mmCIF file of C-alpha atoms in Angstrom:
data_model
loop_
_atom_site.group_PDB
_atom_site.id
_atom_site.type_symbol
_atom_site.label_atom_id
_atom_site.label_comp_id
_atom_site.label_asym_id
_atom_site.label_seq_id
_atom_site.Cartn_x
_atom_site.Cartn_y
_atom_site.Cartn_z
ATOM 1 C CA MET A 1 -244.114 -85.081 -141.537
ATOM 2 C CA ASN A 2 -241.547 -86.176 -144.155
ATOM 3 C CA MET A 3 -239.818 -83.373 -146.005
ATOM 4 C CA GLU A 4 -238.230 -83.358 -149.443
ATOM 5 C CA LEU A 5 -235.753 -81.020 -151.089
ATOM 6 C CA MET A 6 -237.120 -79.308 -154.194
ATOM 7 C CA MET A 7 -234.547 -77.556 -156.380
ATOM 8 C CA ALA A 8 -235.439 -75.473 -159.411
ATOM 9 C CA ILE A 9 -232.608 -74.545 -161.762
ATOM 10 C CA VAL A 10 -233.972 -71.784 -163.981
ATOM 11 C CA ASN A 11 -232.842 -68.798 -166.023
ATOM 12 C CA ARG A 12 -232.060 -65.590 -164.137
ATOM 13 C CA LYS A 13 -235.045 -63.619 -162.817
ATOM 14 C CA GLN A 14 -237.391 -66.629 -163.065
ATOM 15 C CA SER A 15 -237.077 -68.200 -159.607
ATOM 16 C CA SER A 16 -239.518 -65.720 -158.042
ATOM 17 C CA ALA A 17 -242.344 -66.920 -160.312
ATOM 18 C CA VAL A 18 -241.505 -70.550 -159.520
ATOM 19 C CA MET A 19 -241.483 -69.829 -155.766
ATOM 20 C CA GLU A 20 -244.721 -67.847 -155.956
ATOM 21 C CA ASN A 21 -246.559 -70.763 -157.594
ATOM 22 C CA ALA A 22 -244.949 -73.290 -155.242
ATOM 23 C CA ARG A 23 -245.934 -71.206 -152.200
ATOM 24 C CA LYS A 24 -249.567 -71.019 -153.373
ATOM 25 C CA ALA A 25 -249.557 -74.831 -153.512
ATOM 26 C CA GLY A 26 -248.220 -75.231 -149.966
ATOM 27 C CA ALA A 27 -244.444 -74.778 -150.093
ATOM 28 C CA PRO A 28 -242.770 -72.624 -147.445
ATOM 29 C CA GLY A 29 -240.142 -70.086 -148.514
ATOM 30 C CA GLY A 30 -236.913 -71.024 -150.207
ATOM 31 C CA THR A 31 -233.385 -69.825 -150.839
ATOM 32 C CA VAL A 32 -232.068 -68.595 -154.190
ATOM 33 C CA CYS A 33 -228.428 -68.833 -155.272
ATOM 34 C CA TYR A 34 -226.974 -67.376 -158.444
ATOM 35 C CA ALA A 35 -225.238 -69.881 -160.684
ATOM 36 C CA ARG A 36 -224.079 -70.518 -164.217
ATOM 37 C CA GLY A 37 -224.871 -73.357 -166.574
ATOM 38 C CA THR A 38 -222.256 -75.567 -168.208
ATOM 39 C CA ALA A 39 -224.318 -76.955 -171.091
ATOM 40 C CA SER A 40 -222.619 -76.591 -174.458
ATOM 41 C CA SER A 41 -223.724 -73.764 -176.717
ATOM 42 C CA THR A 42 -225.311 -76.313 -179.080
ATOM 43 C CA ILE A 43 -227.540 -77.591 -176.305
ATOM 44 C CA LEU A 44 -228.282 -74.043 -175.124
ATOM 45 C CA ALA A 45 -229.233 -72.978 -178.638
ATOM 46 C CA ALA A 46 -231.501 -76.002 -179.092
ATOM 47 C CA LEU A 47 -233.293 -75.188 -175.838
ATOM 48 C CA GLY A 48 -233.468 -71.467 -176.560
ATOM 49 C CA LEU A 49 -231.257 -70.703 -173.552
ATOM 50 C CA GLY A 50 -228.632 -68.302 -174.892
ATOM 51 C CA ASP A 51 -227.634 -66.940 -171.469
ATOM 52 C CA SER A 52 -225.980 -69.366 -169.069
ATOM 53 C CA GLY A 53 -226.854 -67.230 -166.016
ATOM 54 C CA LYS A 54 -229.016 -69.344 -163.701
ATOM 55 C CA GLU A 55 -230.799 -69.211 -160.371
ATOM 56 C CA VAL A 56 -231.047 -72.247 -158.112
ATOM 57 C CA LEU A 57 -234.101 -72.189 -155.859
ATOM 58 C CA SER A 58 -233.881 -74.631 -152.940
ATOM 59 C CA CYS A 59 -236.948 -75.290 -150.841
ATOM 60 C CA PHE A 60 -237.936 -78.000 -148.377
ATOM 61 C CA ILE A 61 -241.468 -79.170 -149.122
ATOM 62 C CA PRO A 62 -243.840 -81.565 -147.317
ATOM 63 C CA GLU A 63 -243.874 -84.946 -149.078
ATOM 64 C CA GLU A 64 -247.676 -85.055 -149.101
ATOM 65 C CA LYS A 65 -247.777 -81.743 -151.041
ATOM 66 C CA GLU A 66 -245.230 -82.742 -153.708
ATOM 67 C CA ALA A 67 -247.695 -83.521 -156.531
ATOM 68 C CA GLU A 68 -249.643 -80.308 -155.963
ATOM 69 C CA ILE A 69 -246.484 -78.196 -155.763
ATOM 70 C CA MET A 70 -244.948 -79.768 -158.883
ATOM 71 C CA THR A 71 -248.171 -79.134 -160.829
ATOM 72 C CA ALA A 72 -248.101 -75.494 -159.739
ATOM 73 C CA VAL A 73 -244.420 -75.116 -160.646
ATOM 74 C CA ARG A 74 -245.010 -76.603 -164.109
ATOM 75 C CA SER A 75 -247.525 -73.831 -164.828
ATOM 76 C CA THR A 76 -244.855 -71.108 -164.648
ATOM 77 C CA HIS A 77 -243.243 -69.784 -167.801
ATOM 78 C CA ALA A 78 -239.749 -70.422 -166.439
ATOM 79 C CA LYS A 79 -237.132 -72.283 -168.475
ATOM 80 C CA GLY A 80 -235.042 -74.928 -166.753
ATOM 81 C CA MET A 81 -235.747 -77.924 -164.572
ATOM 82 C CA VAL A 82 -237.117 -78.884 -161.178
ATOM 83 C CA ILE A 83 -236.036 -81.904 -159.158
ATOM 84 C CA VAL A 84 -237.209 -83.352 -155.862
ATOM 85 C CA CYS A 85 -234.861 -85.376 -153.661
ATOM 86 C CA PRO A 86 -236.061 -87.290 -150.597
ATOM 87 C CA CYS A 87 -234.379 -86.210 -147.376
ATOM 88 C CA SER A 88 -236.295 -88.021 -144.642
ATOM 89 C CA GLY A 89 -235.547 -91.602 -143.670
ATOM 90 C CA GLU A 90 -233.513 -94.347 -145.312
ATOM 91 C CA GLU A 91 -233.166 -94.042 -149.069
ATOM 92 C CA ASN A 92 -230.444 -96.668 -149.645
ATOM 93 C CA GLY A 93 -231.173 -98.735 -152.704
ATOM 94 C CA MET A 94 -233.931 -96.410 -153.889
ATOM 95 C CA ASN A 95 -234.444 -97.014 -157.617
ATOM 96 C CA THR A 96 -234.959 -93.782 -159.500
ATOM 97 C CA ASP A 97 -234.520 -92.774 -163.124
ATOM 98 C CA TRP A 98 -232.432 -89.719 -162.207
ATOM 99 C CA THR A 99 -229.547 -88.949 -159.856
ATOM 100 C CA LEU A 100 -228.072 -85.688 -158.594
ATOM 101 C CA ILE A 101 -224.273 -85.692 -158.455
ATOM 102 C CA GLU A 102 -222.933 -82.853 -156.332
ATOM 103 C CA VAL A 103 -219.263 -81.909 -156.089
ATOM 104 C CA ILE A 104 -218.048 -79.209 -153.700
ATOM 105 C CA VAL A 105 -214.574 -78.193 -154.823
ATOM 106 C CA GLU A 106 -212.019 -75.402 -154.532
ATOM 107 C CA GLU A 107 -212.690 -72.564 -156.944
ATOM 108 C CA GLY A 108 -211.289 -73.117 -160.421
ATOM 109 C CA TYR A 109 -211.681 -76.893 -160.639
ATOM 110 C CA SER A 110 -215.350 -77.283 -161.544
ATOM 111 C CA GLU A 111 -214.824 -76.844 -165.306
ATOM 112 C CA ASP A 112 -212.202 -79.633 -165.302
ATOM 113 C CA ILE A 113 -214.563 -81.841 -163.321
ATOM 114 C CA MET A 114 -217.386 -81.057 -165.745
ATOM 115 C CA ALA A 115 -215.141 -81.917 -168.716
ATOM 116 C CA ALA A 116 -214.406 -85.339 -167.183
ATOM 117 C CA ALA A 117 -218.106 -85.824 -166.447
ATOM 118 C CA ARG A 118 -219.012 -84.956 -170.059
ATOM 119 C CA LYS A 119 -216.542 -87.513 -171.415
ATOM 120 C CA ALA A 120 -218.267 -90.116 -169.221
ATOM 121 C CA GLY A 121 -221.776 -89.245 -170.442
ATOM 122 C CA ALA A 122 -223.025 -86.168 -168.552
ATOM 123 C CA LYS A 123 -224.713 -83.520 -170.711
ATOM 124 C CA GLY A 124 -224.232 -80.446 -168.526
ATOM 125 C CA GLY A 125 -224.309 -79.099 -165.016
ATOM 126 C CA THR A 126 -224.799 -76.017 -162.898
ATOM 127 C CA ILE A 127 -222.062 -74.250 -160.925
ATOM 128 C CA ILE A 128 -222.771 -72.209 -157.792
ATOM 129 C CA ASN A 129 -220.053 -69.979 -156.337
ATOM 130 C CA ALA A 130 -219.631 -70.474 -152.585
ATOM 131 C CA HIS A 131 -217.008 -70.271 -149.852
ATOM 132 C CA GLY A 132 -215.800 -72.382 -146.955
ATOM 133 C CA THR A 133 -216.746 -71.669 -143.359
ATOM 134 C CA GLY A 134 -213.232 -71.038 -142.130
ATOM 135 C CA THR A 135 -210.935 -73.079 -139.900
ATOM 136 C CA GLU A 136 -208.156 -72.371 -137.405
ATOM 137 C CA SER A 137 -205.547 -73.004 -140.114
ATOM 138 C CA ASP A 138 -206.951 -70.392 -142.527
ATOM 139 C CA VAL A 139 -204.733 -67.461 -143.445
ATOM 140 C CA LYS A 140 -205.685 -64.273 -141.603
ATOM 141 C CA PHE A 141 -205.602 -60.718 -142.907
ATOM 142 C CA PHE A 142 -205.582 -58.160 -140.074
ATOM 143 C CA GLY A 143 -207.070 -60.820 -137.790
ATOM 144 C CA THR A 144 -209.882 -61.760 -140.182
ATOM 145 C CA PRO A 145 -209.775 -65.284 -141.609
ATOM 146 C CA ILE A 146 -209.669 -65.474 -145.392
ATOM 147 C CA VAL A 147 -211.925 -68.408 -146.163
ATOM 148 C CA PRO A 148 -211.332 -70.495 -149.277
ATOM 149 C CA GLU A 149 -213.540 -69.874 -152.293
ATOM 150 C CA LYS A 150 -215.509 -72.931 -153.404
ATOM 151 C CA GLU A 151 -217.708 -74.006 -156.286
ATOM 152 C CA ILE A 152 -220.629 -76.397 -156.080
ATOM 153 C CA LEU A 153 -221.129 -78.397 -159.264
ATOM 154 C CA MET A 154 -224.539 -80.038 -159.645
ATOM 155 C CA ILE A 155 -225.200 -82.595 -162.389
ATOM 156 C CA VAL A 156 -228.614 -84.222 -162.849
ATOM 157 C CA MET A 157 -228.444 -87.303 -165.041
ATOM 158 C CA ASP A 158 -229.823 -90.720 -165.920
ATOM 159 C CA SER A 159 -229.212 -93.069 -162.999
ATOM 160 C CA ASP A 160 -227.901 -95.824 -165.263
ATOM 161 C CA LYS A 161 -224.993 -93.565 -166.362
ATOM 162 C CA THR A 162 -224.214 -92.147 -162.922
ATOM 163 C CA GLN A 163 -221.534 -94.650 -161.878
ATOM 164 C CA ASN A 164 -219.471 -93.976 -165.030
ATOM 165 C CA VAL A 165 -219.541 -90.241 -164.303
ATOM 166 C CA VAL A 166 -218.763 -90.711 -160.599
ATOM 167 C CA ASP A 167 -215.799 -92.956 -161.501
ATOM 168 C CA ALA A 168 -214.509 -90.403 -164.039
ATOM 169 C CA ILE A 169 -214.726 -87.581 -161.490
ATOM 170 C CA ASN A 170 -213.121 -89.733 -158.781
ATOM 171 C CA SER A 171 -210.148 -90.404 -161.069
ATOM 172 C CA LEU A 172 -209.198 -86.707 -161.029
ATOM 173 C CA SER A 173 -206.333 -85.752 -158.732
ATOM 174 C CA VAL A 174 -208.295 -82.914 -157.088
ATOM 175 C CA LEU A 175 -210.657 -85.455 -155.502
ATOM 176 C CA LYS A 176 -207.723 -87.414 -154.083
ATOM 177 C CA GLU A 177 -206.225 -84.439 -152.242
ATOM 178 C CA LYS A 178 -207.446 -84.003 -148.674
ATOM 179 C CA GLY A 179 -209.746 -81.040 -148.137
ATOM 180 C CA ARG A 180 -209.913 -80.028 -151.794
ATOM 181 C CA ALA A 181 -213.220 -81.601 -152.857
ATOM 182 C CA VAL A 182 -216.087 -83.790 -151.754
ATOM 183 C CA MET A 183 -218.600 -85.584 -153.961
ATOM 184 C CA PHE A 184 -221.921 -87.223 -153.135
ATOM 185 C CA THR A 185 -225.012 -88.420 -154.962
ATOM 186 C CA LEU A 186 -228.707 -88.182 -154.139
ATOM 187 C CA PRO A 187 -231.627 -90.024 -155.712
ATOM 188 C CA VAL A 188 -233.981 -87.773 -157.661
ATOM 189 C CA LYS A 189 -237.558 -88.770 -156.924
ATOM 190 C CA SER A 190 -239.145 -86.348 -159.413
ATOM 191 C CA PHE A 191 -237.757 -84.530 -162.439
ATOM 192 C CA VAL A 192 -239.594 -81.985 -164.594
ATOM 193 C CA ASN A 193 -238.355 -79.891 -167.521
ATOM 194 C CA LEU A 194 -239.762 -76.372 -167.546
ATOM 195 C CA GLY A 195 -240.406 -74.254 -170.599
#
């Protein structure tokens, strides 16, 4: 059975309704992370999204249930978006209209990265606070490793503009310093605006 990664980026307190509908259509459980949006206030106002507090619901779904699950998710009253990325098999050269750019970076750099991405054509992104897993070289406090704080920046955008944004992000010094940041892209098989 091929699995796909479904991610819903919605306003706070709306991921439960999305997951409930997805589960009724055949999705297993998911994981919710709290995040914040980076869209400009003009865009937020136009979409009726005054609060930038977000939830990111991640759920692996069976490929054969995707259409049914996406239909169920669309019926929620949540505001945001849902994407599906393939994660089984070879996807090299897959032509899609949308791409997910993900940058995992030390805390404090995601806004600078988003500014560079905006200049290159990105409209907005979502930032999740995270932390590293710890290594032998981490500083210890009373024997407990202090792991570095991280941010995960996710940008969903038109595939034809992706390379410009990737190049702009790659030009930043933080991506050239070892261990500071990593960036990758994934094809987005399905994209749906909610609300």
